[in-house]
Short mmCIF file of the C-alpha atoms (twelve columns), coordinates in Angstrom:
data_MODEL
# 
_entry.id   MODEL 
# 
loop_
_atom_site.group_PDB 
_atom_site.id 
_atom_site.type_symbol 
_atom_site.label_atom_id 
_atom_site.label_alt_id 
_atom_site.label_comp_id 
_atom_site.label_asym_id 
_atom_site.label_seq_id 
_atom_site.Cartn_x 
_atom_site.Cartn_y 
_atom_site.Cartn_z 
_atom_site.pdbx_PDB_model_num 
ATOM 1   C CA . MET A 1   -53.082 133.831 -17.818 1 
ATOM 2   C CA . THR A 2   -50.417 131.289 -18.521 1 
ATOM 3   C CA . GLY A 3   -50.442 127.396 -18.656 1 
ATOM 4   C CA . ILE A 4   -48.509 125.336 -15.927 1 
ATOM 5   C CA . ARG A 5   -45.003 124.668 -17.197 1 
ATOM 6   C CA . LEU A 6   -43.003 121.699 -15.939 1 
ATOM 7   C CA . PRO A 7   -39.293 121.708 -15.489 1 
ATOM 8   C CA . ARG A 8   -37.586 119.513 -18.082 1 
ATOM 9   C CA . PHE A 9   -36.459 116.899 -15.319 1 
ATOM 10  C CA . ALA A 10  -40.248 116.480 -14.393 1 
ATOM 11  C CA . LEU A 11  -41.225 115.775 -18.238 1 
ATOM 12  C CA . ALA A 12  -38.208 113.260 -18.390 1 
ATOM 13  C CA . ALA A 13  -39.382 111.499 -15.244 1 
ATOM 14  C CA . LEU A 14  -43.101 111.442 -16.671 1 
ATOM 15  C CA . PHE A 15  -41.870 109.881 -19.780 1 
ATOM 16  C CA . LEU A 16  -39.397 107.474 -18.266 1 
ATOM 17  C CA . GLY A 17  -42.384 106.590 -15.657 1 
ATOM 18  C CA . GLY A 18  -44.823 105.728 -18.412 1 
ATOM 19  C CA . LEU A 19  -41.934 103.669 -20.346 1 
ATOM 20  C CA . VAL A 20  -41.396 101.686 -17.089 1 
ATOM 21  C CA . ILE A 21  -44.982 101.023 -16.735 1 
ATOM 22  C CA . LEU A 22  -45.380 100.031 -20.420 1 
ATOM 23  C CA . GLY A 23  -42.221 97.858  -20.333 1 
ATOM 24  C CA . ALA A 24  -43.687 96.126  -16.941 1 
ATOM 25  C CA . ALA A 25  -47.204 95.300  -19.010 1 
ATOM 26  C CA . VAL A 26  -45.089 93.874  -21.717 1 
ATOM 27  C CA . PHE A 27  -43.000 91.646  -19.434 1 
ATOM 28  C CA . LEU A 28  -46.094 90.440  -17.662 1 
ATOM 29  C CA . GLY A 29  -48.195 89.672  -21.199 1 
ATOM 30  C CA . LEU A 30  -45.075 87.769  -22.390 1 
ATOM 31  C CA . ALA A 31  -44.362 86.068  -18.949 1 
ATOM 32  C CA . HIS A 32  -47.959 84.418  -19.336 1 
ATOM 33  C CA . ARG A 33  -48.316 83.953  -22.775 1 
ATOM 34  C CA . ASP A 34  -46.723 80.501  -23.019 1 
ATOM 35  C CA . SER A 35  -47.578 79.286  -19.478 1 
ATOM 36  C CA . PRO A 36  -50.180 76.421  -19.426 1 
ATOM 37  C CA . ARG A 37  -52.753 78.695  -17.319 1 
ATOM 38  C CA . GLY A 38  -52.170 81.682  -19.423 1 
ATOM 39  C CA . ALA A 39  -53.295 84.753  -17.772 1 
ATOM 40  C CA . ALA A 40  -55.810 83.204  -15.580 1 
ATOM 41  C CA . GLY A 41  -55.245 84.182  -12.026 1 
ATOM 42  C CA . THR A 42  -53.457 87.590  -12.793 1 
ATOM 43  C CA . LEU A 43  -54.537 91.001  -12.375 1 
ATOM 44  C CA . LEU A 44  -55.170 91.259  -16.268 1 
ATOM 45  C CA . ALA A 45  -57.374 88.201  -16.216 1 
ATOM 46  C CA . SER A 46  -59.917 90.087  -14.042 1 
ATOM 47  C CA . ALA A 47  -59.796 93.109  -16.110 1 
ATOM 48  C CA . ILE A 48  -61.160 91.700  -19.309 1 
ATOM 49  C CA . GLY A 49  -64.517 90.105  -19.612 1 
ATOM 50  C CA . GLY A 50  -67.706 90.541  -17.525 1 
ATOM 51  C CA . PRO A 51  -71.353 90.618  -18.024 1 
ATOM 52  C CA . PHE A 52  -73.179 91.192  -21.121 1 
ATOM 53  C CA . ARG A 53  -76.432 89.938  -22.526 1 
ATOM 54  C CA . LEU A 54  -76.906 89.686  -26.314 1 
ATOM 55  C CA . VAL A 55  -78.933 87.702  -28.899 1 
ATOM 56  C CA . ASP A 56  -77.610 84.855  -30.846 1 
ATOM 57  C CA . GLN A 57  -78.255 84.149  -34.581 1 
ATOM 58  C CA . ASN A 58  -81.465 82.373  -33.550 1 
ATOM 59  C CA . GLY A 59  -82.872 84.926  -31.561 1 
ATOM 60  C CA . LYS A 60  -82.042 83.425  -28.340 1 
ATOM 61  C CA . MET A 61  -80.690 85.458  -25.331 1 
ATOM 62  C CA . VAL A 62  -77.209 84.542  -24.478 1 
ATOM 63  C CA . THR A 63  -75.417 86.110  -21.290 1 
ATOM 64  C CA . ASP A 64  -71.882 85.732  -19.988 1 
ATOM 65  C CA . ALA A 65  -73.310 83.143  -17.482 1 
ATOM 66  C CA . ASP A 66  -74.125 81.025  -20.702 1 
ATOM 67  C CA . LEU A 67  -70.324 80.663  -21.561 1 
ATOM 68  C CA . LYS A 68  -69.637 79.412  -18.121 1 
ATOM 69  C CA . GLY A 69  -68.329 75.757  -17.583 1 
ATOM 70  C CA . LYS A 70  -66.434 75.866  -20.911 1 
ATOM 71  C CA . TRP A 71  -63.818 77.306  -22.863 1 
ATOM 72  C CA . SER A 72  -64.483 80.291  -25.182 1 
ATOM 73  C CA . LEU A 73  -63.061 82.454  -27.910 1 
ATOM 74  C CA . VAL A 74  -64.575 85.810  -28.037 1 
ATOM 75  C CA . TYR A 75  -64.114 88.205  -30.973 1 
ATOM 76  C CA . PHE A 76  -66.025 91.412  -31.404 1 
ATOM 77  C CA . GLY A 77  -66.457 91.370  -35.350 1 
ATOM 78  C CA . TYR A 78  -68.669 93.653  -37.659 1 
ATOM 79  C CA . THR A 79  -70.558 92.979  -40.684 1 
ATOM 80  C CA . HIS A 80  -69.142 96.295  -42.165 1 
ATOM 81  C CA . CYS A 81  -65.469 95.862  -41.280 1 
ATOM 82  C CA . PRO A 82  -63.340 95.026  -44.576 1 
ATOM 83  C CA . ASP A 83  -60.077 93.699  -43.339 1 
ATOM 84  C CA . ALA A 84  -59.561 92.162  -39.602 1 
ATOM 85  C CA . CYS A 85  -63.272 90.409  -39.193 1 
ATOM 86  C CA . PRO A 86  -63.179 88.315  -42.307 1 
ATOM 87  C CA . THR A 87  -59.666 86.979  -41.535 1 
ATOM 88  C CA . ALA A 88  -60.122 86.294  -37.703 1 
ATOM 89  C CA . LEU A 89  -63.675 84.882  -38.400 1 
ATOM 90  C CA . ASN A 90  -62.182 82.621  -41.188 1 
ATOM 91  C CA . ASP A 91  -59.155 81.360  -38.718 1 
ATOM 92  C CA . ILE A 92  -61.773 80.568  -36.075 1 
ATOM 93  C CA . ALA A 93  -63.564 78.521  -38.419 1 
ATOM 94  C CA . VAL A 94  -60.510 76.684  -39.761 1 
ATOM 95  C CA . LEU A 95  -59.997 75.581  -35.996 1 
ATOM 96  C CA . LYS A 96  -63.203 73.427  -36.553 1 
ATOM 97  C CA . SER A 97  -61.329 70.490  -37.185 1 
ATOM 98  C CA . TYR A 98  -59.372 70.754  -34.066 1 
ATOM 99  C CA . VAL A 99  -62.327 71.877  -31.866 1 
ATOM 100 C CA . THR A 100 -65.126 69.692  -33.015 1 
ATOM 101 C CA . ALA A 101 -63.958 67.021  -30.132 1 
ATOM 102 C CA . PHE A 102 -65.128 69.972  -27.831 1 
ATOM 103 C CA . ASP A 103 -68.511 70.267  -29.219 1 
ATOM 104 C CA . THR A 104 -68.038 74.078  -29.996 1 
ATOM 105 C CA . PRO A 105 -70.668 75.833  -31.767 1 
ATOM 106 C CA . ILE A 106 -69.941 79.451  -33.080 1 
ATOM 107 C CA . LEU A 107 -72.639 81.992  -31.570 1 
ATOM 108 C CA . ALA A 108 -72.959 85.119  -33.738 1 
ATOM 109 C CA . LEU A 109 -74.187 87.821  -30.980 1 
ATOM 110 C CA . THR A 110 -76.006 91.111  -31.376 1 
ATOM 111 C CA . GLY A 111 -78.135 93.465  -29.284 1 
ATOM 112 C CA . THR A 112 -78.997 96.977  -29.102 1 
ATOM 113 C CA . PRO A 113 -76.398 99.964  -29.170 1 
ATOM 114 C CA . GLU A 114 -76.599 99.889  -25.482 1 
ATOM 115 C CA . GLU A 115 -75.899 96.126  -24.927 1 
ATOM 116 C CA . ILE A 116 -73.193 95.919  -27.262 1 
ATOM 117 C CA . ALA A 117 -71.457 98.914  -26.009 1 
ATOM 118 C CA . GLN A 118 -71.846 97.266  -22.337 1 
ATOM 119 C CA . ALA A 119 -70.315 94.074  -23.771 1 
ATOM 120 C CA . ALA A 120 -67.600 96.085  -25.623 1 
ATOM 121 C CA . LYS A 121 -66.819 97.934  -22.316 1 
ATOM 122 C CA . SER A 122 -66.568 94.617  -20.182 1 
ATOM 123 C CA . TYR A 123 -63.846 93.341  -22.832 1 
ATOM 124 C CA . ARG A 124 -62.080 96.475  -23.105 1 
ATOM 125 C CA . VAL A 125 -63.118 96.944  -27.011 1 
ATOM 126 C CA . TYR A 126 -62.821 99.995  -28.985 1 
ATOM 127 C CA . TYR A 127 -65.012 100.649 -31.891 1 
ATOM 128 C CA . ALA A 128 -66.070 103.497 -33.843 1 
ATOM 129 C CA . LYS A 129 -68.403 104.072 -37.066 1 
ATOM 130 C CA . HIS A 130 -66.917 105.977 -40.083 1 
ATOM 131 C CA . PRO A 131 -69.660 106.926 -42.824 1 
ATOM 132 C CA . GLU A 132 -68.574 106.569 -46.188 1 
ATOM 133 C CA . ALA A 133 -69.693 108.103 -49.475 1 
ATOM 134 C CA . GLY A 134 -73.084 106.659 -50.683 1 
ATOM 135 C CA . GLY A 135 -74.645 106.286 -47.389 1 
ATOM 136 C CA . ASP A 136 -72.498 103.010 -46.234 1 
ATOM 137 C CA . TYR A 137 -70.063 102.982 -43.391 1 
ATOM 138 C CA . SER A 138 -67.011 100.913 -42.132 1 
ATOM 139 C CA . MET A 139 -66.244 99.986  -38.665 1 
ATOM 140 C CA . ASP A 140 -62.639 100.731 -36.548 1 
ATOM 141 C CA . HIS A 141 -62.349 98.507  -33.705 1 
ATOM 142 C CA . THR A 142 -60.044 96.370  -31.578 1 
ATOM 143 C CA . SER A 143 -59.447 93.081  -33.150 1 
ATOM 144 C CA . ILE A 144 -58.608 90.709  -30.601 1 
ATOM 145 C CA . ILE A 145 -59.481 86.999  -30.104 1 
ATOM 146 C CA . TYR A 146 -59.992 86.740  -26.413 1 
ATOM 147 C CA . VAL A 147 -59.682 83.053  -24.868 1 
ATOM 148 C CA . MET A 148 -61.745 82.839  -21.726 1 
ATOM 149 C CA . ASP A 149 -61.602 79.881  -19.740 1 
ATOM 150 C CA . PRO A 150 -64.495 77.712  -17.963 1 
ATOM 151 C CA . GLN A 151 -64.681 80.365  -15.053 1 
ATOM 152 C CA . GLY A 152 -65.084 83.158  -17.492 1 
ATOM 153 C CA . ARG A 153 -61.563 84.478  -16.945 1 
ATOM 154 C CA . PHE A 154 -59.288 86.023  -19.694 1 
ATOM 155 C CA . THR A 155 -56.551 83.442  -20.256 1 
ATOM 156 C CA . ALA A 156 -54.860 84.409  -23.597 1 
ATOM 157 C CA . SER A 157 -55.564 86.608  -26.811 1 
ATOM 158 C CA . PHE A 158 -54.778 86.314  -30.468 1 
ATOM 159 C CA . THR A 159 -55.260 88.718  -33.407 1 
ATOM 160 C CA . HIS A 160 -56.346 88.383  -36.797 1 
ATOM 161 C CA . GLU A 161 -52.911 88.155  -37.702 1 
ATOM 162 C CA . SER A 162 -52.331 84.829  -35.746 1 
ATOM 163 C CA . SER A 163 -52.350 81.722  -38.033 1 
ATOM 164 C CA . PRO A 164 -54.710 79.202  -37.269 1 
ATOM 165 C CA . GLU A 165 -51.360 76.953  -36.495 1 
ATOM 166 C CA . GLU A 166 -50.542 79.133  -33.814 1 
ATOM 167 C CA . ILE A 167 -54.075 79.379  -32.208 1 
ATOM 168 C CA . ALA A 168 -54.658 75.603  -32.083 1 
ATOM 169 C CA . GLU A 169 -51.157 75.291  -30.842 1 
ATOM 170 C CA . ARG A 170 -51.803 77.708  -27.761 1 
ATOM 171 C CA . LEU A 171 -55.191 76.298  -27.142 1 
ATOM 172 C CA . LYS A 172 -53.830 72.753  -26.891 1 
ATOM 173 C CA . LYS A 173 -51.582 73.988  -24.084 1 
ATOM 174 C CA . LEU A 174 -54.312 75.724  -22.331 1 
ATOM 175 C CA . LEU A 175 -56.806 72.912  -22.660 1 
ATOM 176 C CA . ALA A 176 -53.843 70.293  -21.536 1 
# 
């Protein structure tokens, strides 16, 4: 039995179609990156975020409904991440001087593997545990800081490579 062979023009058309879709996604992202509303109100805004039920550092249950009514930065960080997490969390902490006027506590949330998987699915986050010698492990994962508006809609994003100044400047535009 032989596999299906596509003519060269079909392969070229598929490749070109993929490039067009990728280009449109990049254009859409750049178009909304600097707008005062960010991605709120776009198809992208409804694709990221959603229901979760996790426990905070004080043992209190927190759901997505608890974040409604206020701006939120959402970041999936892992204690066994040597690179991105310390940088991203440090940058978020550095923003404290800017956000103190907004009474913004940092919540560290966790849950069962199933609860974490549900939250990661809602935010389109990839993560994978990689065993290391000696029984330890590291985590490979999406390193995006999501900005969620008071209605719980995705509005903007940053990476662990974004500087605190860049983040603060963008937040000023969004909160204005």
